[in-house]
mmCIF file of C-alpha atoms in Angstrom:
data_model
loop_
_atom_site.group_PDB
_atom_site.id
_atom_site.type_symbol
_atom_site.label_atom_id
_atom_site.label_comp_id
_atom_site.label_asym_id
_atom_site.label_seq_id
_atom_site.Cartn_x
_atom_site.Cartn_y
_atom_site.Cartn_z
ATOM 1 C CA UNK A 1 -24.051 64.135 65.583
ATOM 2 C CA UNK A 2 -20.595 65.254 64.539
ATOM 3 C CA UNK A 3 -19.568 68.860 64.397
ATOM 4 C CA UNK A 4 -23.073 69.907 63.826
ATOM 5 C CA UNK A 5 -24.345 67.593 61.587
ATOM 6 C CA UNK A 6 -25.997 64.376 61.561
ATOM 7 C CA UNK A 7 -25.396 61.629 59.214
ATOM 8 C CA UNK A 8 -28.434 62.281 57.070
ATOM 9 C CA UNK A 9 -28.049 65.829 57.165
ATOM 10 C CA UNK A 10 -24.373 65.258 54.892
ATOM 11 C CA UNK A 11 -26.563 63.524 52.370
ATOM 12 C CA UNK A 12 -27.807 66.935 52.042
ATOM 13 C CA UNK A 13 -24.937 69.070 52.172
ATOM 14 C CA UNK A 14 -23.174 67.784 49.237
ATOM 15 C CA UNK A 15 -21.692 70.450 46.896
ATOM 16 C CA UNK A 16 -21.771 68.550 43.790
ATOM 17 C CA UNK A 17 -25.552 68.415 43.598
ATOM 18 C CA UNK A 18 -24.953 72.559 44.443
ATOM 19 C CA UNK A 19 -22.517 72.557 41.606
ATOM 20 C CA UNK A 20 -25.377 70.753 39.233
ATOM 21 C CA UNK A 21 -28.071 73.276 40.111
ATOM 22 C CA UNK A 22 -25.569 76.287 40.168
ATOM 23 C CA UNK A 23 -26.199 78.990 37.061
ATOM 24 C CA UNK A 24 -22.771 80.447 37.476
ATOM 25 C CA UNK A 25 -21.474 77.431 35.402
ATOM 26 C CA UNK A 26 -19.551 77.921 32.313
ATOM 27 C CA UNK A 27 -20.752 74.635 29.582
ATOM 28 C CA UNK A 28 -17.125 74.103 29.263
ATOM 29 C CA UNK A 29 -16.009 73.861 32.442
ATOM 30 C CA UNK A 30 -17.109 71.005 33.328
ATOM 31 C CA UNK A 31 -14.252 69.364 30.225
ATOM 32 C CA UNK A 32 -11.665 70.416 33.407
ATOM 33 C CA UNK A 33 -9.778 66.681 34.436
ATOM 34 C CA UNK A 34 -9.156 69.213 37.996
ATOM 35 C CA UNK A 35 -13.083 69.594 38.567
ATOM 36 C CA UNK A 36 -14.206 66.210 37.159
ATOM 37 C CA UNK A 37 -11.449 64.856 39.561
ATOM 38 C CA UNK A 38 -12.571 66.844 42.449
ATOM 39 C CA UNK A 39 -16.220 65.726 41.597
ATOM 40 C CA UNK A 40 -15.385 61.962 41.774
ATOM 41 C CA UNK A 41 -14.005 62.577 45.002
ATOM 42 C CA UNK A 42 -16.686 64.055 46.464
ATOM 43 C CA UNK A 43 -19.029 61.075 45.636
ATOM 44 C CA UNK A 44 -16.416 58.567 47.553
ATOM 45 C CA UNK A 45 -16.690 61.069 50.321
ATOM 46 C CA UNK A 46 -20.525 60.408 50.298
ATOM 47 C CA UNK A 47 -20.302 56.357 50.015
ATOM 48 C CA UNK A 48 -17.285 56.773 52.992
ATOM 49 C CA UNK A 49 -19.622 58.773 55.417
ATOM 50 C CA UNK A 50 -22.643 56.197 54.391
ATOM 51 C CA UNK A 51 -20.255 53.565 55.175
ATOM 52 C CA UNK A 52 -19.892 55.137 58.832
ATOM 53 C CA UNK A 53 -23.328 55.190 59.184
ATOM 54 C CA UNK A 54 -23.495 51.130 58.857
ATOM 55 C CA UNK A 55 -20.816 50.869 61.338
ATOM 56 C CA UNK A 56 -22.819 53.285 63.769
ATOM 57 C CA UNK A 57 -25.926 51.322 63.435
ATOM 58 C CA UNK A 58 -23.716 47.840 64.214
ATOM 59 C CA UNK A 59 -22.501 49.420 67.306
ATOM 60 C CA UNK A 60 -23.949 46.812 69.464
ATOM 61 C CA UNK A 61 -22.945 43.836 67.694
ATOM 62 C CA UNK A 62 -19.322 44.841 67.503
ATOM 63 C CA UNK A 63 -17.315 41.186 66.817
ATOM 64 C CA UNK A 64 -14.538 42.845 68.389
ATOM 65 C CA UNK A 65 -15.797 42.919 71.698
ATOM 66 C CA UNK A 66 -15.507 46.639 71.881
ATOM 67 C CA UNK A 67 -17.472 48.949 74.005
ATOM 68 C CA UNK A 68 -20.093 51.235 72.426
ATOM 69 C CA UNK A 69 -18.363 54.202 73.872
ATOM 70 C CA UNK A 70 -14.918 52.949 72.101
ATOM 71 C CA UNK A 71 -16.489 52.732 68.764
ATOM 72 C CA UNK A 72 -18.457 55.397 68.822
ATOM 73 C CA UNK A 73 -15.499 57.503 69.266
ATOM 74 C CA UNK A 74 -13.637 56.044 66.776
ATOM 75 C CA UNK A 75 -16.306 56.442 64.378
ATOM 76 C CA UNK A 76 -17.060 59.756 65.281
ATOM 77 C CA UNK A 77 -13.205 60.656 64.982
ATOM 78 C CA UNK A 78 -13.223 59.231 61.566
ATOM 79 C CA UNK A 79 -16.683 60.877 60.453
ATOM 80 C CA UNK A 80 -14.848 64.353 61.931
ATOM 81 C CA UNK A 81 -12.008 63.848 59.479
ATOM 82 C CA UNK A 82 -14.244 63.393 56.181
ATOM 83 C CA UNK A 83 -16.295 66.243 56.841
ATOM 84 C CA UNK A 84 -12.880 68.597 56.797
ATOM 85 C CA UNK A 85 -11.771 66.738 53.690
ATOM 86 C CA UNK A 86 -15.783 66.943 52.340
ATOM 87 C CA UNK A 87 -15.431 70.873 52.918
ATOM 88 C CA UNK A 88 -11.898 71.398 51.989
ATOM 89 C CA UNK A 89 -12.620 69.918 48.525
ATOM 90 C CA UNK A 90 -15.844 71.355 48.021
ATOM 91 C CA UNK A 91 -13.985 74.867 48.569
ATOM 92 C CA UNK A 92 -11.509 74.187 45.578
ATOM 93 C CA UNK A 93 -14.064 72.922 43.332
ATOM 94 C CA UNK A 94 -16.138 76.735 44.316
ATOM 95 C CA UNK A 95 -13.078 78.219 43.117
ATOM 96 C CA UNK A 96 -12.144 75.968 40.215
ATOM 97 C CA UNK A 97 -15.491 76.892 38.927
ATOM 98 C CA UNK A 98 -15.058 81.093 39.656
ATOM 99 C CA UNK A 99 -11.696 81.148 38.088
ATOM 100 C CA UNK A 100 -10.333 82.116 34.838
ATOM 101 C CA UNK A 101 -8.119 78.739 33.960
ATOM 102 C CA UNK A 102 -5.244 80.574 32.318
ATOM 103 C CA UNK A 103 -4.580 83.833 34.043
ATOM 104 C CA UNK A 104 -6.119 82.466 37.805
ATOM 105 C CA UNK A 105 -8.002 85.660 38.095
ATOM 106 C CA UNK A 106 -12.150 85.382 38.448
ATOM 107 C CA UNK A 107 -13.669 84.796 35.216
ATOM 108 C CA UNK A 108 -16.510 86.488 33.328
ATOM 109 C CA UNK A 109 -19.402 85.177 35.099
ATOM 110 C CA UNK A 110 -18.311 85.902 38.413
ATOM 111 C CA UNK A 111 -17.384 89.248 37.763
ATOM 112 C CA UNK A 112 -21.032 89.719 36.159
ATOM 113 C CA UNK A 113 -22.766 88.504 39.551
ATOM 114 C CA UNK A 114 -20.744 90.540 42.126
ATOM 115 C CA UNK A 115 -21.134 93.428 39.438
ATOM 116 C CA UNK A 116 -25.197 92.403 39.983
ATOM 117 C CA UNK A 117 -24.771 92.321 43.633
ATOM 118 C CA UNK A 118 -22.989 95.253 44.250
ATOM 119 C CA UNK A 119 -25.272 97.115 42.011
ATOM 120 C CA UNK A 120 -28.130 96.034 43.872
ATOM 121 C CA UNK A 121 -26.960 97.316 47.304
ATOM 122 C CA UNK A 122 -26.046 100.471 45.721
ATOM 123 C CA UNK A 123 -29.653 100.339 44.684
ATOM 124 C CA UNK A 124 -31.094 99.984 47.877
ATOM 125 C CA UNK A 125 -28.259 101.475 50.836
ATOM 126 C CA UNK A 126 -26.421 104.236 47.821
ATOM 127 C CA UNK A 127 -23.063 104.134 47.386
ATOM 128 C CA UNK A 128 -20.212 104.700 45.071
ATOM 129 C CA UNK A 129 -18.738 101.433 43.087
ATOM 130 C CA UNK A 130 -16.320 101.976 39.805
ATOM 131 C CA UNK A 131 -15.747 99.628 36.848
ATOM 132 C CA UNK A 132 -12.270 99.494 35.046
ATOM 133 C CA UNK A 133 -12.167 97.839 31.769
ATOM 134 C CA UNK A 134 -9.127 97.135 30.243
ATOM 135 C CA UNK A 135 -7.529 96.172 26.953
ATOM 136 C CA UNK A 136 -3.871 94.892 26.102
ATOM 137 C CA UNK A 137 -2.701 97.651 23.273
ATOM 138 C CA UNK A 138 -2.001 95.625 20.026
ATOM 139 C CA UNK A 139 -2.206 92.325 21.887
ATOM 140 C CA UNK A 140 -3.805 90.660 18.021
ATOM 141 C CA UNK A 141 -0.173 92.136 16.637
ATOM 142 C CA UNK A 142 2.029 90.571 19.322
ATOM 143 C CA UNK A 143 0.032 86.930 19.151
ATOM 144 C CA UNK A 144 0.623 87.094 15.029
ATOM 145 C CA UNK A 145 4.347 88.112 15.532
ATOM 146 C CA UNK A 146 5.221 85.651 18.519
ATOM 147 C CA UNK A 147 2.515 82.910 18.202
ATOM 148 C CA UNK A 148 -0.423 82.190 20.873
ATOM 149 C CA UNK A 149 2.085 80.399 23.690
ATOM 150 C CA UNK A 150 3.824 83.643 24.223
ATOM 151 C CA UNK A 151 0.760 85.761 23.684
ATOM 152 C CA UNK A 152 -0.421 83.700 27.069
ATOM 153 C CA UNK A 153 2.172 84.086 28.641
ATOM 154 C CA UNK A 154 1.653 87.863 28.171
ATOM 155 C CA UNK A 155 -1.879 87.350 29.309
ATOM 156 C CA UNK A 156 -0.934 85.862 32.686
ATOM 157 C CA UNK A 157 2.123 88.497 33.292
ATOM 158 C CA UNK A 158 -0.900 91.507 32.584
ATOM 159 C CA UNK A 159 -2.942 89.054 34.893
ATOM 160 C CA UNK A 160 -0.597 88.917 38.110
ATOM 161 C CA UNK A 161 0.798 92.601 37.236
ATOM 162 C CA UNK A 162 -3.010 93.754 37.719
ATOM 163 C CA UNK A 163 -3.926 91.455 41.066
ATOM 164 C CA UNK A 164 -0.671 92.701 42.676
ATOM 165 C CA UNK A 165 -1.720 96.302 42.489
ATOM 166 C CA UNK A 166 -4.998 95.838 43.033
ATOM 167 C CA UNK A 167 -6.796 96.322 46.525
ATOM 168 C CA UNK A 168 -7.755 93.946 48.574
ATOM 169 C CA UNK A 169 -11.578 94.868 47.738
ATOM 170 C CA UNK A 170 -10.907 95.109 44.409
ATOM 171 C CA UNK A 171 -12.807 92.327 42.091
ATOM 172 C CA UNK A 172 -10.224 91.566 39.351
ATOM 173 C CA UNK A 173 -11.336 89.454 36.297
ATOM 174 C CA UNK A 174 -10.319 88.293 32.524
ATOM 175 C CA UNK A 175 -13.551 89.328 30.700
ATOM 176 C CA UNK A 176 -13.180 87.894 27.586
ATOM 177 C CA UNK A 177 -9.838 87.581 25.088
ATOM 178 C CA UNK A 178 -7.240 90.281 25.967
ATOM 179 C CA UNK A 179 -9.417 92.445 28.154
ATOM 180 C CA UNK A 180 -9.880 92.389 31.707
ATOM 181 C CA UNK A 181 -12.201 93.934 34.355
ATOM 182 C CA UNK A 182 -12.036 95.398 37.773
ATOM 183 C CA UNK A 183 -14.990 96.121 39.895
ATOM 184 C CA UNK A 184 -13.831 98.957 42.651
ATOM 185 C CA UNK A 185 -15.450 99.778 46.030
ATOM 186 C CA UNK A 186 -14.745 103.849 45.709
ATOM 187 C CA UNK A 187 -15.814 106.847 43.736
ATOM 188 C CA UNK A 188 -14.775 107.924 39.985
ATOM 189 C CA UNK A 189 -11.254 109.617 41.536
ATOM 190 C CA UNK A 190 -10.350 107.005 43.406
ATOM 191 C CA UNK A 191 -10.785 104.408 40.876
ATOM 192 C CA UNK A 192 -8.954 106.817 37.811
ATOM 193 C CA UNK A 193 -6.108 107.025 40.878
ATOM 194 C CA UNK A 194 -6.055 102.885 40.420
ATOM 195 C CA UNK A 195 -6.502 102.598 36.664
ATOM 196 C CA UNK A 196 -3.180 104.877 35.895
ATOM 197 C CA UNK A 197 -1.353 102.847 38.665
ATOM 198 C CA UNK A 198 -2.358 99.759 36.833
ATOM 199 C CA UNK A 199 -1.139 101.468 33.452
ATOM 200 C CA UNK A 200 2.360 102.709 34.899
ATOM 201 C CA UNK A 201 2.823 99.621 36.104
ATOM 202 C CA UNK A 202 2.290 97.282 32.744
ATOM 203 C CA UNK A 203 3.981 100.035 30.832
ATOM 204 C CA UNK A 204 7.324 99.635 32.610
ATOM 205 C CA UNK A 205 7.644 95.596 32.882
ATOM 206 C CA UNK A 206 9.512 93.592 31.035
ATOM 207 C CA UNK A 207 8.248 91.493 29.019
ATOM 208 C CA UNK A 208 9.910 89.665 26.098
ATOM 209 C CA UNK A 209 9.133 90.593 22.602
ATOM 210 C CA UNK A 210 7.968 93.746 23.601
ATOM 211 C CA UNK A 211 10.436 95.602 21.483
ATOM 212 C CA UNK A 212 8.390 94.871 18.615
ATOM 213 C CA UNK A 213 5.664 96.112 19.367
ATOM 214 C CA UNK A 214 3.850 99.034 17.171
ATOM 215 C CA UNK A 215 5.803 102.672 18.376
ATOM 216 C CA UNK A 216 2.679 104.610 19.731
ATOM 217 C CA UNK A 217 2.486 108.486 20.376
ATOM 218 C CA UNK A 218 5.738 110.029 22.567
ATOM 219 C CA UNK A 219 7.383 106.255 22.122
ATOM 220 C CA UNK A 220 10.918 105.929 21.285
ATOM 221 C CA UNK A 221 11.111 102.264 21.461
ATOM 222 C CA UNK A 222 8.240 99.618 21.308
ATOM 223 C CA UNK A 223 6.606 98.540 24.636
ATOM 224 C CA UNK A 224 3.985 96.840 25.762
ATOM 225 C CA UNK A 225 1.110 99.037 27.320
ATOM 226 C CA UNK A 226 -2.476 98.869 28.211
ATOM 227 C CA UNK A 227 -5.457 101.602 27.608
ATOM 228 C CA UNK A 228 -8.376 101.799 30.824
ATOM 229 C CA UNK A 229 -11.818 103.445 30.660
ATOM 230 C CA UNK A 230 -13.407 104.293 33.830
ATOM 231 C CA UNK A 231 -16.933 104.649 34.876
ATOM 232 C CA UNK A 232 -18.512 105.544 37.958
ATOM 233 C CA UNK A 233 -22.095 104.326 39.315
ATOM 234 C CA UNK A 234 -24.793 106.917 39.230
ATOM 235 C CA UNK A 235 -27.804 106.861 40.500
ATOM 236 C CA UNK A 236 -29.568 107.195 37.189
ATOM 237 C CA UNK A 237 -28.324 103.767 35.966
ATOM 238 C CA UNK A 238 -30.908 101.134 36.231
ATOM 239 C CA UNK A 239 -29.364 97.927 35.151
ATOM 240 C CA UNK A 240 -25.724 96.410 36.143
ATOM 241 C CA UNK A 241 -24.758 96.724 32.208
ATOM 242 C CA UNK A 242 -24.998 100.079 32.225
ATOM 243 C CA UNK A 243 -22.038 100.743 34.415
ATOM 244 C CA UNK A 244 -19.971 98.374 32.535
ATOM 245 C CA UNK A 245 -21.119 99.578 29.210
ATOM 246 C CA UNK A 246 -20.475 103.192 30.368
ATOM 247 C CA UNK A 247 -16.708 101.913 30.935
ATOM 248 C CA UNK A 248 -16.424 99.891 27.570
ATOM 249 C CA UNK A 249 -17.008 103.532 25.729
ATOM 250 C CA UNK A 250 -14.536 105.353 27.630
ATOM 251 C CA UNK A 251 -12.302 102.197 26.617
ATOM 252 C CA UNK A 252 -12.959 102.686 23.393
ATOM 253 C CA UNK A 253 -11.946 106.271 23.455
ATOM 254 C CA UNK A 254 -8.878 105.840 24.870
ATOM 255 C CA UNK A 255 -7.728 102.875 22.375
ATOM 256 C CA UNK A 256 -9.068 106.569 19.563
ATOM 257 C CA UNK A 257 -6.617 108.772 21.288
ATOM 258 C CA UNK A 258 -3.644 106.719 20.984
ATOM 259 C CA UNK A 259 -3.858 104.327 23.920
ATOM 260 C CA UNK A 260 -1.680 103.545 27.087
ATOM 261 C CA UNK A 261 -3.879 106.066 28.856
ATOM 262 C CA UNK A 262 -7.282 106.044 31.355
ATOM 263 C CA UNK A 263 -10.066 107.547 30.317
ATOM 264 C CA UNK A 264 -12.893 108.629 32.367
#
């Protein structure tokens, strides 16, 4: 028994048969050479802690001339050190598989099961939990006029401006294309207070090409700029796609009034 398990019980506790079982997979994730890599290590970390087993069991007929005790700590020192590798890799292949591979925020399924989640407590305890959803302004116009590598690029700026203001409770995630989502732990004002920080703060980086962008209203030179709809649980709601789809319209008004606003 090493740090509370037994050598059997690791046969158990291996996260790639998790992984296998898991619903939260994307189909084409598993095409990632980072997670198949991670995956083939994880099986040599099974065959390695099998291979301590046979050397536990041959204790006693140690050619060596070693005393139990001796090997038996040895073994158990070496068992100690492939559980923390076991668990350290099995904690980047969790977030390999919860992460958006270009922008390195969550991706769309994750967001949908802590949106399911936190729905459900508000369900059962009440609550207040917001939803921000989020499209780049003219993002199909900057990708035709610079090409797809810099329209990435301008994904993954728009991806770390967004985590950097975000709270630490916020959930931030690419949901699909150009737009993004943020679940929020506070009330409607709270979260619009958030959503126009989020705007001010896209609509005054620099990024390159921006200049070219279509002039919207007020604009005296083109810029890059974001438009935010804003929904608040209510008590009403009965499903988890109600609060998002409740967002997604007040997105869609504020890409009809001119965008680079919130609307809520």
């Amino acid at each position: 028994m090493v740090s509370g398990y037994s050598s059997l019980g690791l046969e158990g506790k291996v996260f790639y048969e998790f992984v296998q079982r898991s619903p939260d997979l994307e189909t084409k994730a598993w095409k990632n050479p980072d997670r198949n890599r991670l995956e083939r290590e994880l099986i040599q970390a099974r065959l390695e802690i099998n291979i301590l087993k046979t050397q536990l069991e041959a204790v006693l007929t140690d050619p060596a001339g070693r005393s139990a005790a001796e090997i038996l700590r040895e073994a158990a020192f070496q068992q100690a050190v492939l559980i923390a590798e076991l668990r350290e890799k099995e904690e980047l292949l969790r977030n390999l598989v919860i992460t958006d591979g270009l922008t390195g925020l969550y991706n769309h399924r994750y967001f949908q099961q802590r949106l399911k989640e936190e729905f459900e407590r508000l369900k059962r305890y009440s609550g207040v939990s917001s939803v921000i959803m989020i499209d780049i302004d003219n993002f199909k116009f900057y990708n035709d006029t610079h090409g797809h590598p810099a329209g990435d690029k301008v994904l993954k700026t728009v991806a770390d401006l967004l985590r950097h203001k975000a709270r630490h409770s916020d959930i931030v995630a690419r949901y699909g294309g150009e737009e993004f989502a943020v679940l929020c732990h506070g009330g409607l004002d709270e979260t619009v207070k958030v959503a126009e920080r989020f705007r001010r703060e896209i609509e005054i980086a620099v990024i390159p090409g921006q200049e070219r962008q279509p002039l919207l209203d007020g604009q005296t030179h083109g810029s890059l700029t974001i438009c935010l709809g804003v929904a608040a649980y209510e008590t009403a709601m009965t499903e988890p796609g109600e609060l998002v789809e409740k967002a997604d319209m007040k997105l869609y008004q504020a890409k009809n009034a001119g965008r680079n606003r919130v609307v809520y």
